[in-house]
Tab-separated table of C-alpha atoms and ligand atoms in Angstrom:
chain	number	residue	atom	x	y	z
U	276	MET	CA	124.008	25.714	175.169
U	277	ALA	CA	126.349	27.903	177.214
U	278	ALA	CA	128.337	30.297	175.031
U	279	GLY	CA	130.346	33.493	175.324
U	280	ILE	CA	131.411	35.359	178.444
U	281	LEU	CA	129.523	37.559	180.880
U	282	VAL	CA	131.673	40.234	182.556
U	283	PHE	CA	130.503	41.813	185.801
U	284	GLY	CA	131.471	45.464	185.458
U	285	GLU	CA	132.189	48.100	188.084
U	286	SER	CA	132.267	51.868	187.818
U	287	ASP	CA	133.365	54.692	190.064
U	288	GLN	CA	131.600	58.047	189.928
U	289	GLY	CA	130.166	57.240	186.500
U	290	LYS	CA	133.446	56.043	184.986
U	291	ILE	CA	134.001	52.395	184.194
U	292	ARG	CA	136.872	50.927	186.221
U	293	LYS	CA	140.123	49.936	184.551
U	294	ALA	CA	139.929	46.454	186.095
U	295	THR	CA	136.607	45.959	184.280
U	296	LEU	CA	138.185	46.991	180.976
U	297	GLU	CA	140.945	44.456	181.638
U	298	ALA	CA	138.369	41.692	182.154
U	299	LEU	CA	136.494	42.785	179.024
U	300	SER	CA	139.699	42.800	176.956
U	301	GLN	CA	140.529	39.283	178.083
U	302	ALA	CA	136.959	38.121	177.474
U	303	ARG	CA	137.149	39.542	173.955
U	304	VAL	CA	140.224	37.418	173.240
U	305	LEU	CA	138.535	34.230	174.436
U	306	ALA	CA	134.858	34.620	173.566
U	307	PRO	CA	135.123	33.749	169.833
U	308	THR	CA	136.562	30.350	170.777
U	309	LEU	CA	133.561	29.888	173.062
U	310	SER	CA	131.173	30.583	170.180
U	311	GLY	CA	129.507	33.500	171.852
U	312	PRO	CA	129.509	37.218	172.552
U	313	VAL	CA	130.991	39.248	175.381
U	314	THR	CA	128.239	40.715	177.531
U	315	ALA	CA	128.851	43.284	180.261
U	316	ILE	CA	126.502	43.775	183.201
U	317	LEU	CA	126.641	46.906	185.360
U	318	LEU	CA	124.357	47.650	188.267
U	319	GLY	CA	122.993	50.618	190.168
U	320	PRO	CA	121.776	54.131	189.340
U	321	GLY	CA	123.900	55.538	186.495
U	322	SER	CA	124.916	52.064	185.360
U	323	ALA	CA	123.461	52.490	181.854
U	324	ALA	CA	125.900	55.344	181.168
U	325	ALA	CA	128.784	53.360	182.649
U	326	ALA	CA	127.768	50.255	180.672
U	327	ALA	CA	127.970	52.290	177.457
U	328	GLN	CA	131.727	52.644	178.210
U	329	ALA	CA	132.217	48.865	178.369
U	330	ALA	CA	134.678	48.739	175.473
U	331	GLY	CA	135.104	45.199	174.242
U	332	ALA	CA	131.571	44.068	175.074
U	333	ASP	CA	129.310	43.157	172.161
U	334	ARG	CA	126.347	43.929	174.310
U	335	ALA	CA	125.847	45.521	177.727
U	336	MET	CA	123.097	45.256	180.280
U	337	SER	CA	122.320	47.545	183.176
U	338	CYS	CA	119.852	47.851	185.996
U	339	GLU	CA	119.272	51.283	187.497
U	340	ALA	CA	117.258	50.069	190.499
U	341	PRO	CA	117.903	52.318	193.551
U	342	ALA	CA	118.276	49.168	195.681
U	343	LEU	CA	121.551	48.553	193.797
U	344	ALA	CA	123.006	51.986	194.612
U	345	ASN	CA	125.588	50.643	197.049
U	346	TYR	CA	127.093	47.188	196.776
U	347	SER	CA	125.304	44.617	198.875
U	348	GLY	CA	125.690	40.867	198.355
U	349	GLU	CA	122.035	39.780	198.216
U	350	PRO	CA	120.555	42.105	195.567
U	351	TYR	CA	123.706	42.049	193.448
U	352	LEU	CA	123.705	38.249	193.507
U	353	ALA	CA	120.069	38.184	192.383
U	354	ALA	CA	120.803	40.669	189.575
U	355	VAL	CA	123.804	38.727	188.274
U	356	LEU	CA	121.799	35.482	188.382
U	357	ALA	CA	119.078	37.175	186.322
U	358	ALA	CA	121.716	38.183	183.760
U	359	VAL	CA	123.184	34.666	183.764
U	360	SER	CA	119.825	33.070	183.054
U	361	GLU	CA	119.317	35.465	180.149
U	362	VAL	CA	122.831	35.206	178.654
U	363	LYS	CA	123.695	31.559	179.506
U	364	PRO	CA	127.444	32.237	179.388
U	365	ALA	CA	130.246	29.669	179.289
U	366	GLY	CA	132.297	31.951	181.528
U	367	ILE	CA	131.587	34.691	184.071
U	368	PHE	CA	134.462	37.059	184.807
U	369	PHE	CA	134.759	39.379	187.808
U	370	SER	CA	137.685	41.633	188.583
U	371	GLY	CA	139.513	40.704	191.768
U	372	SER	CA	138.259	43.842	193.508
U	373	THR	CA	136.677	43.900	196.955
U	374	VAL	CA	133.261	43.610	195.308
U	375	GLY	CA	134.364	40.936	192.834
U	376	LYS	CA	135.929	38.840	195.565
U	377	ASP	CA	132.683	38.958	197.543
U	378	LEU	CA	130.272	38.462	194.659
U	379	ALA	CA	131.986	35.793	192.512
U	380	PRO	CA	131.840	33.009	195.133
U	381	ARG	CA	128.216	33.883	195.913
U	382	VAL	CA	127.335	33.507	192.219
U	383	ALA	CA	129.348	30.274	191.898
U	384	THR	CA	127.709	28.789	194.993
U	385	LYS	CA	124.199	29.586	193.757
U	386	LEU	CA	124.997	28.070	190.359
U	387	GLY	CA	126.610	25.036	192.003
U	388	VAL	CA	129.899	25.546	190.144
U	389	ALA	CA	133.513	26.182	191.125
U	390	CYS	CA	134.940	29.667	191.649
U	391	VAL	CA	138.499	30.118	190.397
U	392	SER	CA	139.956	33.137	192.143
U	393	ASP	CA	142.936	35.401	191.508
U	394	CYS	CA	143.538	34.300	187.907
U	395	THR	CA	146.635	35.711	186.253
U	396	GLY	CA	146.140	33.872	182.958
U	397	LEU	CA	143.087	32.602	181.071
U	398	ALA	CA	142.859	30.441	177.960
U	399	VAL	CA	140.542	28.111	176.125
U	400	ALA	CA	141.940	24.586	175.777
U	401	ASP	CA	140.017	21.658	174.305
U	402	GLY	CA	137.017	23.941	174.056
U	403	VAL	CA	136.882	24.808	177.758
U	404	LEU	CA	138.139	27.710	179.814
U	405	GLU	CA	141.191	27.181	181.977
U	406	ALA	CA	143.038	29.546	184.278
U	407	THR	CA	146.501	29.921	185.699
U	408	ARG	CA	146.759	31.257	189.217
U	409	PRO	CA	149.546	31.618	191.777
U	410	VAL	CA	149.433	29.201	194.716
U	411	TYR	CA	151.513	28.698	197.888
U	412	ALA	CA	151.987	32.453	198.261
U	413	GLY	CA	153.200	32.720	194.667
U	414	LYS	CA	155.760	29.886	194.908
U	415	ALA	CA	153.989	27.870	192.206
U	416	ILE	CA	151.518	28.443	189.400
U	417	ALA	CA	148.526	26.110	189.086
U	418	THR	CA	146.592	25.500	185.883
U	419	VAL	CA	142.951	25.004	186.774
U	420	ARG	CA	140.013	23.647	184.811
U	421	SER	CA	136.519	23.322	186.144
U	422	LYS	CA	134.302	20.303	185.603
U	423	SER	CA	131.260	22.554	185.696
U	424	THR	CA	129.875	25.347	183.479
U	425	PRO	CA	129.877	28.315	183.622
U	426	PHE	CA	133.492	28.935	184.555
U	427	VAL	CA	133.388	31.587	187.291
U	428	ALA	CA	136.658	33.483	187.713
U	429	THR	CA	138.074	36.549	189.410
U	430	LEU	CA	140.909	38.255	187.513
U	431	ARG	CA	143.839	39.801	189.334
U	432	PRO	CA	143.816	43.553	188.596
U	433	ASN	CA	146.629	45.134	186.564
U	434	VAL	CA	147.697	41.818	184.989
U	435	PHE	CA	145.579	41.606	181.836
U	436	PRO	CA	146.255	44.351	179.283
U	437	VAL	CA	143.502	46.694	178.156
U	438	THR	CA	143.182	46.633	174.385
U	439	ALA	CA	141.407	49.259	172.327
U	440	ALA	CA	137.952	48.052	171.375
U	441	PRO	CA	134.654	49.603	170.336
U	442	PRO	CA	131.963	50.214	172.953
U	443	PRO	CA	128.913	47.913	173.006
U	444	SER	CA	126.439	48.422	170.199
U	445	LYS	CA	123.590	48.681	172.703
U	446	VAL	CA	122.824	48.761	176.415
U	447	ASP	CA	119.729	46.809	177.402
U	448	ALA	CA	117.843	47.228	180.631
U	449	LEU	CA	118.006	44.041	182.679
U	450	ALA	CA	114.486	42.929	183.508
U	451	PHE	CA	114.886	42.386	187.216
U	452	ASP	CA	113.132	43.321	190.443
U	453	PRO	CA	115.531	43.423	193.389
U	454	PRO	CA	114.356	41.200	196.241
U	455	ALA	CA	113.387	42.808	199.544
U	456	PRO	CA	116.773	43.244	201.226
U	457	LYS	CA	117.629	41.582	204.530
U	458	THR	CA	120.397	44.101	205.032
U	459	THR	CA	120.789	47.640	203.705
U	460	VAL	CA	123.989	49.604	203.104
U	461	LYS	CA	123.116	53.081	204.331
U	462	ALA	CA	126.251	54.945	203.327
U	463	VAL	CA	129.688	54.390	201.863
U	464	HIS	CA	132.398	56.731	203.089
U	465	ARG	CA	135.295	57.449	200.792
U	466	ALA	CA	138.761	57.372	202.323
U	467	ALA	CA	139.858	60.957	202.886
U	468	THR	CA	142.790	60.834	200.490
U	469	ALA	CA	143.435	62.140	197.032
U	470	ARG	CA	145.760	59.201	196.361
U	471	ALA	CA	144.792	56.281	194.146
U	472	GLU	CA	143.316	53.194	195.795
U	473	LEU	CA	146.052	50.589	196.320
U	474	THR	CA	144.681	47.913	193.971
U	475	GLN	CA	144.033	50.485	191.221
U	476	ALA	CA	147.329	52.353	191.510
U	477	GLN	CA	149.883	52.249	188.704
U	478	VAL	CA	152.672	53.204	191.130
U	479	ILE	CA	152.966	52.148	194.777
U	480	VAL	CA	155.504	53.317	197.338
U	481	SER	CA	155.454	50.847	200.206
U	482	GLY	CA	157.139	50.905	203.604
U	483	GLY	CA	157.984	48.214	206.137
U	484	ARG	CA	159.502	47.874	209.582
U	485	GLY	CA	162.579	49.675	208.294
U	486	MET	CA	160.533	52.901	208.390
U	487	LYS	CA	161.079	52.772	212.169
U	488	GLY	CA	157.866	54.581	213.108
U	489	PRO	CA	154.605	56.044	211.761
U	490	GLU	CA	155.973	59.595	211.610
U	491	HIS	CA	158.471	58.634	208.885
U	492	TYR	CA	155.758	57.593	206.432
U	493	LYS	CA	155.557	61.270	205.565
U	494	LEU	CA	158.724	60.643	203.553
U	495	LEU	CA	156.937	57.985	201.494
U	496	GLU	CA	153.857	60.171	201.113
U	497	GLU	CA	155.993	62.996	199.739
U	498	LEU	CA	157.654	60.646	197.254
U	499	ALA	CA	154.237	59.185	196.369
U	500	ASP	CA	152.827	62.649	195.704
U	501	GLU	CA	155.669	63.407	193.289
U	502	VAL	CA	154.860	60.348	191.152
U	503	GLY	CA	151.083	60.045	191.685
U	504	ALA	CA	151.489	56.868	193.714
U	505	ALA	CA	149.507	55.099	196.416
U	506	VAL	CA	151.207	54.261	199.717
U	507	GLY	CA	151.340	50.650	200.911
U	508	ALA	CA	152.817	48.850	203.898
U	509	SER	CA	154.094	45.491	205.066
U	510	ARG	CA	152.250	43.593	207.749
U	511	ALA	CA	154.994	44.400	210.256
U	512	ALA	CA	154.185	48.097	209.816
U	513	VAL	CA	150.437	47.461	210.055
U	514	ASP	CA	150.776	45.212	213.108
U	515	ALA	CA	152.843	47.910	214.788
U	516	GLY	CA	149.902	50.278	214.284
U	517	TRP	CA	151.878	52.568	211.981
U	518	ARG	CA	149.515	52.156	209.042
U	519	PRO	CA	145.869	51.066	208.626
U	520	HIS	CA	145.153	47.493	207.579
U	521	ALA	CA	143.708	48.820	204.291
U	522	ASP	CA	147.307	49.664	203.306
U	523	GLN	CA	148.667	46.150	203.865
U	524	VAL	CA	150.118	44.395	200.843
U	525	GLY	CA	150.546	40.640	200.930
U	526	GLN	CA	148.992	37.283	201.570
U	527	THR	CA	146.674	38.597	204.277
U	528	GLY	CA	146.465	42.067	202.773
U	529	LYS	CA	145.876	43.320	199.251
U	530	THR	CA	147.197	41.846	196.027
U	531	VAL	CA	148.609	44.553	193.818
U	532	SER	CA	150.153	44.520	190.334
U	533	PRO	CA	151.237	48.090	189.628
U	534	THR	CA	153.576	49.137	186.859
U	535	LEU	CA	156.073	50.253	189.526
U	536	TYR	CA	156.392	49.036	193.143
U	537	ILE	CA	158.977	50.762	195.350
U	538	ALA	CA	159.643	48.732	198.521
U	539	CYS	CA	161.332	50.739	201.277
U	540	GLY	CA	162.657	48.966	204.358
U	541	ILE	CA	160.798	45.759	203.494
U	542	SER	CA	162.753	42.502	203.804
U	543	GLY	CA	160.751	40.547	201.211
U	544	ALA	CA	159.109	37.798	203.278
U	545	ILE	CA	157.219	35.316	201.116
U	546	GLN	CA	153.883	36.527	202.516
U	547	HIS	CA	154.678	40.061	201.356
U	548	LEU	CA	155.855	38.880	197.943
U	549	ALA	CA	152.567	36.993	197.530
U	550	GLY	CA	150.821	40.337	197.256
U	551	MET	CA	153.166	42.251	194.968
U	552	SER	CA	155.467	39.923	193.012
U	553	SER	CA	153.434	40.380	189.813
U	554	SER	CA	154.310	44.111	189.804
U	555	LYS	CA	155.930	44.949	186.467
U	556	ILE	CA	158.974	46.791	187.851
U	557	ILE	CA	160.083	46.338	191.457
U	558	VAL	CA	162.530	48.729	193.087
U	559	ALA	CA	163.873	47.747	196.524
U	560	ILE	CA	165.583	50.087	198.952
U	561	ASN	CA	167.152	48.196	201.838
U	562	LYS	CA	170.319	48.574	203.869
U	563	ASP	CA	170.838	44.795	204.026
U	564	PRO	CA	172.354	43.510	200.749
U	565	GLN	CA	171.177	39.986	201.671
U	566	ALA	CA	167.503	41.006	202.032
U	567	PRO	CA	165.355	38.541	200.020
U	568	ILE	CA	163.489	41.409	198.339
U	569	PHE	CA	166.588	41.902	196.141
U	570	GLN	CA	166.028	38.462	194.606
U	571	ILE	CA	162.876	39.643	192.866
U	572	ALA	CA	163.712	43.344	192.482
U	573	ASN	CA	164.442	44.693	188.999
U	574	TYR	CA	166.425	47.511	190.605
U	575	GLY	CA	167.990	47.302	194.044
U	576	ILE	CA	169.418	50.168	196.062
U	577	VAL	CA	171.502	49.051	199.037
U	578	GLY	CA	171.527	51.832	201.567
U	579	ASP	CA	169.728	53.818	204.225
U	580	LEU	CA	166.203	54.677	203.087
U	581	PHE	CA	166.300	57.844	205.191
U	582	GLU	CA	168.971	59.135	202.810
U	583	ILE	CA	167.775	57.520	199.572
U	584	VAL	CA	164.047	58.318	199.688
U	585	PRO	CA	164.509	62.097	200.205
U	586	ALA	CA	167.207	62.134	197.493
U	587	LEU	CA	164.840	60.331	195.117
U	588	ARG	CA	161.997	62.697	195.981
U	589	ASP	CA	164.163	65.785	195.423
U	590	GLU	CA	165.565	64.503	192.132
U	591	ILE	CA	162.096	63.691	190.773
U	592	ARG	CA	160.851	67.091	191.943
U	593	ARG	CA	163.808	68.797	190.273
U	594	ARG	CA	163.221	67.016	186.951
U	595	ARG	CA	159.469	67.622	187.046
U	596	ASN	CA	159.983	71.311	187.634
U	597	GLY	CA	162.369	71.397	184.667
D	152	FAD	C1	150.146	33.742	207.911
D	152	FAD	C2	150.976	34.951	207.677
D	152	FAD	C3	150.498	35.945	206.840
D	152	FAD	C4	151.255	37.087	206.602
D	152	FAD	N1	150.772	38.045	205.752
D	152	FAD	C5	151.561	39.096	205.447
D	152	FAD	C6	151.133	40.083	204.522
D	152	FAD	O1	150.010	40.046	204.004
D	152	FAD	N2	151.966	41.095	204.235
D	152	FAD	C7	153.203	41.218	204.791
D	152	FAD	O2	153.925	42.172	204.476
D	152	FAD	N3	153.618	40.300	205.681
D	152	FAD	C8	152.828	39.260	206.034
D	152	FAD	N4	153.260	38.381	206.957
D	152	FAD	C9	154.462	38.714	207.761
D	152	FAD	C10	155.765	38.395	207.062
D	152	FAD	O3	156.139	37.055	207.342
D	152	FAD	C11	156.890	39.316	207.564
D	152	FAD	O4	156.988	39.217	208.966
D	152	FAD	C12	156.666	40.788	207.208
D	152	FAD	O5	156.384	40.920	205.832
D	152	FAD	C13	157.934	41.566	207.539
D	152	FAD	O6	157.706	42.927	207.291
D	152	FAD	P1	158.939	43.868	206.957
D	152	FAD	O7	159.627	43.388	205.730
D	152	FAD	O8	158.424	45.247	206.973
D	152	FAD	O9	159.852	43.716	208.257
D	152	FAD	P2	161.251	43.014	208.448
D	152	FAD	O10	161.244	41.624	207.956
D	152	FAD	O11	161.630	43.249	209.858
D	152	FAD	O12	162.221	43.825	207.481
D	152	FAD	C14	162.595	45.151	207.686
D	152	FAD	C15	163.629	45.467	206.619
D	152	FAD	O13	163.965	46.831	206.725
D	152	FAD	C16	165.354	46.956	206.445
D	152	FAD	N5	165.778	48.218	207.049
D	152	FAD	C17	165.841	48.549	208.371
D	152	FAD	N6	166.249	49.821	208.516
D	152	FAD	C18	166.481	50.304	207.264
D	152	FAD	C19	166.935	51.543	206.738
D	152	FAD	N7	167.212	52.593	207.544
D	152	FAD	N8	167.058	51.676	205.402
D	152	FAD	C20	166.773	50.660	204.560
D	152	FAD	N9	166.339	49.443	204.987
D	152	FAD	C21	166.198	49.275	206.323
D	152	FAD	C22	165.985	45.752	207.087
D	152	FAD	O14	167.245	45.458	206.495
D	152	FAD	C23	164.926	44.688	206.794
D	152	FAD	O15	165.209	43.995	205.592
D	152	FAD	C24	152.521	37.231	207.226
D	152	FAD	C25	152.979	36.225	208.073
D	152	FAD	C26	152.231	35.120	208.281
D	152	FAD	C27	152.769	34.032	209.194
């Protein structure tokens, strides 16, 4: 019988990702009601060491096969399916990362079950897993149950709290031979920035059409550097060619849930809000007091961003330097 939860884990340079710890923490809350353990699976060379950091998992599995060095859909799918057939989980959780968003539907399709994406809440009701997730660009929240088992879900990053938990008691090697690949990832190039990746960042400074041109993003970068933030953008700014698409926040960009989101010169169109409205604190800087962004902002500053952002930067710098 299906029991417990399998969490697909991710690591970066040997360190387990925070989004994985969030999924593990949530799994730990729910697994007892599903009469089973929490099992973490991490893949690729170095994954055994990363799996040992999977706090909240009762047990971890890893596969060090060189073919799993860089993420590629086919071998990762085969590895997760091998783990599923060993663990027989009631639920399989992925973080809503780029990898999770690619892999979860592949796993669900192969298992012939539903994939519930972008979950912001998870519970067990009447003995089965159910999720809440925003729909219609965040205008409504749907509660979703699946008629099939296991319940495959991706969890929105930065929504589920990480709770302190012991590491797994053991890390087992997953008995698995990667299939001959049809495609091979030859290299992965890191973005040449010291800033946090947008979906991982705790603080985001984001700019829209009100920035008036690509050269003014330097202002946001300076503010971001003062507070260790990532820099985001609205689609208007991306469409204008001011920022790369990787920086876009919103319905057709990235979904972010930082602790602090500072929106500069962004009107607050529903498609933008869809990507950032679950941020814990939202600060809006806009010269139009009627801008819709003020309806969801915790703090609103009505004024010219070209005066406010440098003032903010200087004040933070002054306080940091004592
Ligand atoms: C299918 C679809 C998907 C979409 N997906 C996305 C998405 O993923 N992400 C996204 O962002 N959008 C998305 N959009 C576009 C969205 O509808 C808006 O057009 C876009 O978000 C507007 O960007 P903006 O707020 O930067 O620009 P605007 O709406 O033009 O707002 C600019 C704001 O800057 C303010 N401003 C101007 N000058 C200053 C100043 N000096 N100081 C302070 N404030 C100033 C103005 O008052 C204004 O409020 C999508 C649209 C569609 C139809």
